[in-house]
Amino acid sequence: MKIVHLYNPYGAAHQTPTKIVIHAMAEYVFFEDKYIHAPEFLKTQSYSVHAIAAPDGTVYRCRNDDEGAYHARGFNAGTLGIEVLLSGKHNNTSFEQHIKTPYITDAQYTATVEQCREWMHLHNITEIVRHSDLSPGRKVDPGNGFPWKQFLFDLRRHHE
């Protein structure tokens, strides 16, 4: 797993993680009449996440595990968030359509499993949720195109 440190300053100074939240967002987000790369888009909105899994399998580490991040309104405290990037440029409509069908690359899937497995081991975490589980009706990510049951199976299998 290739890791690139891309620090984002937005978030609480300290936390003890007990849960992992899986997100998805476009690799390039349409904002103010232009496309912005996801890590920069998060900063423009004063949002953050602990890690971002790119389609090529690179994991961008944006916050330290013991720091909070602004990734799941109302559920930021005690959570580690990872964004799985949907390849390409998307607005909200195209993003929501594309996450209904398989979108995660093999390299990205492996990197996401490895990052989450590392967190589970380091922090004794057993609870992994989707963003949509925390905010049903408001959030739809990571969507039906994310292999959720297989992902949970692979996490448990590798974590034992």
PDB file of C-alpha atoms in Angstrom:
ATOM      1  CA  MET A   1       0.000   0.000   0.000  1.00  0.00           C
ATOM      2  CA  LYS A   2       1.476   3.319  -1.088  1.00  0.00           C
ATOM      3  CA  ILE A   3       0.905   6.047   1.510  1.00  0.00           C
ATOM      4  CA  VAL A   4       1.192   9.761   0.806  1.00  0.00           C
ATOM      5  CA  HIS A   5       0.941  12.243   3.657  1.00  0.00           C
ATOM      6  CA  LEU A   6      -1.316  15.146   2.729  1.00  0.00           C
ATOM      7  CA  TYR A   7      -2.140  16.821   6.020  1.00  0.00           C
ATOM      8  CA  ASN A   8      -5.473  18.593   6.448  1.00  0.00           C
ATOM      9  CA  PRO A   9      -5.706  20.958   9.475  1.00  0.00           C
ATOM     10  CA  TYR A  10      -9.482  20.767   9.974  1.00  0.00           C
ATOM     11  CA  GLY A  11     -10.671  18.697  12.924  1.00  0.00           C
ATOM     12  CA  ALA A  12     -10.544  18.299  16.670  1.00  0.00           C
ATOM     13  CA  ALA A  13      -7.182  18.285  18.419  1.00  0.00           C
ATOM     14  CA  HIS A  14      -7.682  14.923  20.136  1.00  0.00           C
ATOM     15  CA  GLN A  15      -9.825  11.804  19.986  1.00  0.00           C
ATOM     16  CA  THR A  16      -9.782   8.143  20.878  1.00  0.00           C
ATOM     17  CA  PRO A  17     -11.086   6.224  17.851  1.00  0.00           C
ATOM     18  CA  THR A  18     -13.703   3.522  18.412  1.00  0.00           C
ATOM     19  CA  LYS A  19     -15.401   3.311  15.010  1.00  0.00           C
ATOM     20  CA  ILE A  20     -14.524   3.477  11.290  1.00  0.00           C
ATOM     21  CA  VAL A  21     -16.747   5.283   8.784  1.00  0.00           C
ATOM     22  CA  ILE A  22     -16.551   4.377   5.091  1.00  0.00           C
ATOM     23  CA  HIS A  23     -17.318   7.219   2.677  1.00  0.00           C
ATOM     24  CA  ALA A  24     -17.194   7.764  -1.060  1.00  0.00           C
ATOM     25  CA  MET A  25     -16.723  10.921  -3.074  1.00  0.00           C
ATOM     26  CA  ALA A  26     -15.741  11.898  -6.579  1.00  0.00           C
ATOM     27  CA  GLU A  27     -12.052  12.059  -7.396  1.00  0.00           C
ATOM     28  CA  TYR A  28     -12.781  15.492  -8.882  1.00  0.00           C
ATOM     29  CA  VAL A  29     -15.749  17.414  -7.473  1.00  0.00           C
ATOM     30  CA  PHE A  30     -17.649  20.016  -9.476  1.00  0.00           C
ATOM     31  CA  PHE A  31     -17.668  23.169  -7.371  1.00  0.00           C
ATOM     32  CA  GLU A  32     -18.128  26.837  -8.316  1.00  0.00           C
ATOM     33  CA  ASP A  33     -18.060  26.113 -12.067  1.00  0.00           C
ATOM     34  CA  LYS A  34     -14.871  23.994 -12.008  1.00  0.00           C
ATOM     35  CA  TYR A  35     -13.596  20.583 -10.979  1.00  0.00           C
ATOM     36  CA  ILE A  36     -11.444  20.401  -7.855  1.00  0.00           C
ATOM     37  CA  HIS A  37      -9.382  17.386  -6.742  1.00  0.00           C
ATOM     38  CA  ALA A  38     -11.087  15.751  -3.724  1.00  0.00           C
ATOM     39  CA  PRO A  39      -8.400  16.508  -1.079  1.00  0.00           C
ATOM     40  CA  GLU A  40      -8.418  20.190  -2.032  1.00  0.00           C
ATOM     41  CA  PHE A  41     -12.212  20.270  -2.156  1.00  0.00           C
ATOM     42  CA  LEU A  42     -12.368  19.006   1.447  1.00  0.00           C
ATOM     43  CA  LYS A  43     -10.052  21.813   2.540  1.00  0.00           C
ATOM     44  CA  THR A  44     -12.082  24.491   0.720  1.00  0.00           C
ATOM     45  CA  GLN A  45     -15.117  23.370   2.723  1.00  0.00           C
ATOM     46  CA  SER A  46     -13.201  23.046   6.038  1.00  0.00           C
ATOM     47  CA  TYR A  47     -13.892  19.287   5.988  1.00  0.00           C
ATOM     48  CA  SER A  48     -11.367  16.561   6.601  1.00  0.00           C
ATOM     49  CA  VAL A  49     -10.991  12.813   6.730  1.00  0.00           C
ATOM     50  CA  HIS A  50      -8.268  10.565   8.093  1.00  0.00           C
ATOM     51  CA  ALA A  51      -7.529   8.789   4.820  1.00  0.00           C
ATOM     52  CA  ILE A  52      -8.447   8.870   1.154  1.00  0.00           C
ATOM     53  CA  ALA A  53      -8.176   5.755  -1.038  1.00  0.00           C
ATOM     54  CA  ALA A  54      -7.459   6.728  -4.643  1.00  0.00           C
ATOM     55  CA  PRO A  55      -8.358   4.529  -7.629  1.00  0.00           C
ATOM     56  CA  ASP A  56      -4.670   3.618  -8.155  1.00  0.00           C
ATOM     57  CA  GLY A  57      -4.486   2.226  -4.592  1.00  0.00           C
ATOM     58  CA  THR A  58      -2.617   5.174  -3.083  1.00  0.00           C
ATOM     59  CA  VAL A  59      -3.796   6.076   0.413  1.00  0.00           C
ATOM     60  CA  TYR A  60      -3.561   9.755   1.278  1.00  0.00           C
ATOM     61  CA  ARG A  61      -3.254  10.170   5.036  1.00  0.00           C
ATOM     62  CA  CYS A  62      -4.796  13.521   5.955  1.00  0.00           C
ATOM     63  CA  ARG A  63      -5.249  13.448   9.746  1.00  0.00           C
ATOM     64  CA  ASN A  64      -3.524  11.536  12.529  1.00  0.00           C
ATOM     65  CA  ASP A  65      -5.590   8.786  14.123  1.00  0.00           C
ATOM     66  CA  ASP A  66      -5.606  10.571  17.483  1.00  0.00           C
ATOM     67  CA  GLU A  67      -6.992  13.748  15.889  1.00  0.00           C
ATOM     68  CA  GLY A  68     -10.637  14.256  15.047  1.00  0.00           C
ATOM     69  CA  ALA A  69     -11.762  14.931  11.486  1.00  0.00           C
ATOM     70  CA  TYR A  70     -14.812  16.682  10.055  1.00  0.00           C
ATOM     71  CA  HIS A  71     -16.229  13.894   7.907  1.00  0.00           C
ATOM     72  CA  ALA A  72     -19.549  12.747   9.399  1.00  0.00           C
ATOM     73  CA  ARG A  73     -21.725  15.512  10.837  1.00  0.00           C
ATOM     74  CA  GLY A  74     -22.812  14.568  14.349  1.00  0.00           C
ATOM     75  CA  PHE A  75     -20.513  11.518  14.389  1.00  0.00           C
ATOM     76  CA  ASN A  76     -17.016  12.962  14.134  1.00  0.00           C
ATOM     77  CA  ALA A  77     -15.940  12.272  17.719  1.00  0.00           C
ATOM     78  CA  GLY A  78     -14.251   8.912  18.137  1.00  0.00           C
ATOM     79  CA  THR A  79     -14.413   7.954  14.453  1.00  0.00           C
ATOM     80  CA  LEU A  80     -11.837   7.367  11.764  1.00  0.00           C
ATOM     81  CA  GLY A  81     -13.039   8.254   8.284  1.00  0.00           C
ATOM     82  CA  ILE A  82     -11.847   6.987   4.926  1.00  0.00           C
ATOM     83  CA  GLU A  83     -13.024   8.334   1.571  1.00  0.00           C
ATOM     84  CA  VAL A  84     -13.063   5.939  -1.373  1.00  0.00           C
ATOM     85  CA  LEU A  85     -12.691   8.053  -4.497  1.00  0.00           C
ATOM     86  CA  LEU A  86     -14.894   7.397  -7.497  1.00  0.00           C
ATOM     87  CA  SER A  87     -12.664   7.766 -10.538  1.00  0.00           C
ATOM     88  CA  GLY A  88     -13.126  10.817 -12.714  1.00  0.00           C
ATOM     89  CA  LYS A  89     -15.032  14.073 -12.580  1.00  0.00           C
ATOM     90  CA  HIS A  90     -18.543  14.136 -11.135  1.00  0.00           C
ATOM     91  CA  ASN A  91     -21.240  16.499  -9.995  1.00  0.00           C
ATOM     92  CA  ASN A  92     -23.698  15.353  -7.317  1.00  0.00           C
ATOM     93  CA  THR A  93     -26.096  13.793  -9.812  1.00  0.00           C
ATOM     94  CA  SER A  94     -23.510  11.772 -11.741  1.00  0.00           C
ATOM     95  CA  PHE A  95     -21.798  10.766  -8.493  1.00  0.00           C
ATOM     96  CA  GLU A  96     -25.011   9.420  -6.968  1.00  0.00           C
ATOM     97  CA  GLN A  97     -25.768   7.472 -10.158  1.00  0.00           C
ATOM     98  CA  HIS A  98     -22.281   5.965 -10.439  1.00  0.00           C
ATOM     99  CA  ILE A  99     -22.062   4.711  -6.848  1.00  0.00           C
ATOM    100  CA  LYS A 100     -25.110   2.528  -7.529  1.00  0.00           C
ATOM    101  CA  THR A 101     -22.930   0.263  -9.692  1.00  0.00           C
ATOM    102  CA  PRO A 102     -19.490  -1.264  -8.970  1.00  0.00           C
ATOM    103  CA  TYR A 103     -16.838   1.433  -9.006  1.00  0.00           C
ATOM    104  CA  ILE A 104     -13.992   0.484  -6.685  1.00  0.00           C
ATOM    105  CA  THR A 105     -10.785  -0.695  -8.357  1.00  0.00           C
ATOM    106  CA  ASP A 106      -8.964  -3.809  -7.160  1.00  0.00           C
ATOM    107  CA  ALA A 107      -5.989  -1.728  -5.975  1.00  0.00           C
ATOM    108  CA  GLN A 108      -8.291   0.693  -4.165  1.00  0.00           C
ATOM    109  CA  TYR A 109     -10.246  -2.126  -2.522  1.00  0.00           C
ATOM    110  CA  THR A 110      -7.052  -3.754  -1.275  1.00  0.00           C
ATOM    111  CA  ALA A 111      -5.730  -0.434   0.065  1.00  0.00           C
ATOM    112  CA  THR A 112      -9.033   0.311   1.826  1.00  0.00           C
ATOM    113  CA  VAL A 113      -9.070  -3.128   3.457  1.00  0.00           C
ATOM    114  CA  GLU A 114      -5.438  -2.766   4.533  1.00  0.00           C
ATOM    115  CA  GLN A 115      -5.962   0.721   5.997  1.00  0.00           C
ATOM    116  CA  CYS A 116      -9.061  -0.331   7.911  1.00  0.00           C
ATOM    117  CA  ARG A 117      -7.433  -3.541   9.100  1.00  0.00           C
ATOM    118  CA  GLU A 118      -4.493  -1.475  10.415  1.00  0.00           C
ATOM    119  CA  TRP A 119      -6.885   0.810  12.308  1.00  0.00           C
ATOM    120  CA  MET A 120      -8.782  -2.165  13.706  1.00  0.00           C
ATOM    121  CA  HIS A 121      -5.546  -3.653  15.007  1.00  0.00           C
ATOM    122  CA  LEU A 122      -4.039  -0.423  16.376  1.00  0.00           C
ATOM    123  CA  HIS A 123      -7.184   0.808  18.126  1.00  0.00           C
ATOM    124  CA  ASN A 124      -9.059  -2.446  18.818  1.00  0.00           C
ATOM    125  CA  ILE A 125     -11.954  -1.273  16.629  1.00  0.00           C
ATOM    126  CA  THR A 126     -14.765  -3.674  15.802  1.00  0.00           C
ATOM    127  CA  GLU A 127     -17.440  -1.272  14.538  1.00  0.00           C
ATOM    128  CA  ILE A 128     -17.290  -0.309  10.860  1.00  0.00           C
ATOM    129  CA  VAL A 129     -20.180   1.631   9.322  1.00  0.00           C
ATOM    130  CA  ARG A 130     -21.117   3.324   6.075  1.00  0.00           C
ATOM    131  CA  HIS A 131     -21.711   7.065   5.995  1.00  0.00           C
ATOM    132  CA  SER A 132     -25.257   6.285   4.863  1.00  0.00           C
ATOM    133  CA  ASP A 133     -25.788   4.190   8.034  1.00  0.00           C
ATOM    134  CA  LEU A 134     -25.094   7.263  10.164  1.00  0.00           C
ATOM    135  CA  SER A 135     -27.215   9.689   8.138  1.00  0.00           C
ATOM    136  CA  PRO A 136     -29.893   7.697   6.272  1.00  0.00           C
ATOM    137  CA  GLY A 137     -31.876   9.833   3.886  1.00  0.00           C
ATOM    138  CA  ARG A 138     -29.210  12.543   3.901  1.00  0.00           C
ATOM    139  CA  LYS A 139     -26.154  10.565   2.750  1.00  0.00           C
ATOM    140  CA  VAL A 140     -26.008   7.745   0.198  1.00  0.00           C
ATOM    141  CA  ASP A 141     -22.313   6.893   0.215  1.00  0.00           C
ATOM    142  CA  PRO A 142     -20.527   4.616  -0.245  1.00  0.00           C
ATOM    143  CA  GLY A 143     -23.522   3.317  -2.220  1.00  0.00           C
ATOM    144  CA  ASN A 144     -24.660  -0.063  -3.510  1.00  0.00           C
ATOM    145  CA  GLY A 145     -21.668  -0.166  -5.876  1.00  0.00           C
ATOM    146  CA  PHE A 146     -19.375  -0.653  -2.882  1.00  0.00           C
ATOM    147  CA  PRO A 147     -19.076  -4.385  -2.058  1.00  0.00           C
ATOM    148  CA  TRP A 148     -20.117  -3.930   1.585  1.00  0.00           C
ATOM    149  CA  LYS A 149     -20.725  -7.567   2.616  1.00  0.00           C
ATOM    150  CA  GLN A 150     -17.515  -8.752   0.973  1.00  0.00           C
ATOM    151  CA  PHE A 151     -15.619  -5.842   2.544  1.00  0.00           C
ATOM    152  CA  LEU A 152     -16.806  -6.720   6.053  1.00  0.00           C
ATOM    153  CA  PHE A 153     -15.999 -10.385   5.433  1.00  0.00           C
ATOM    154  CA  ASP A 154     -12.483  -9.532   4.228  1.00  0.00           C
ATOM    155  CA  LEU A 155     -11.871  -7.224   7.197  1.00  0.00           C
ATOM    156  CA  ARG A 156     -12.894  -9.905   9.696  1.00  0.00           C
ATOM    157  CA  ARG A 157     -10.977 -12.635   7.878  1.00  0.00           C
ATOM    158  CA  HIS A 158      -7.768 -10.618   7.847  1.00  0.00           C
ATOM    159  CA  HIS A 159      -8.251  -9.246  11.362  1.00  0.00           C
ATOM    160  CA  GLU A 160      -8.479 -12.583  13.165  1.00  0.00           C
TER     161      GLU A 160
END
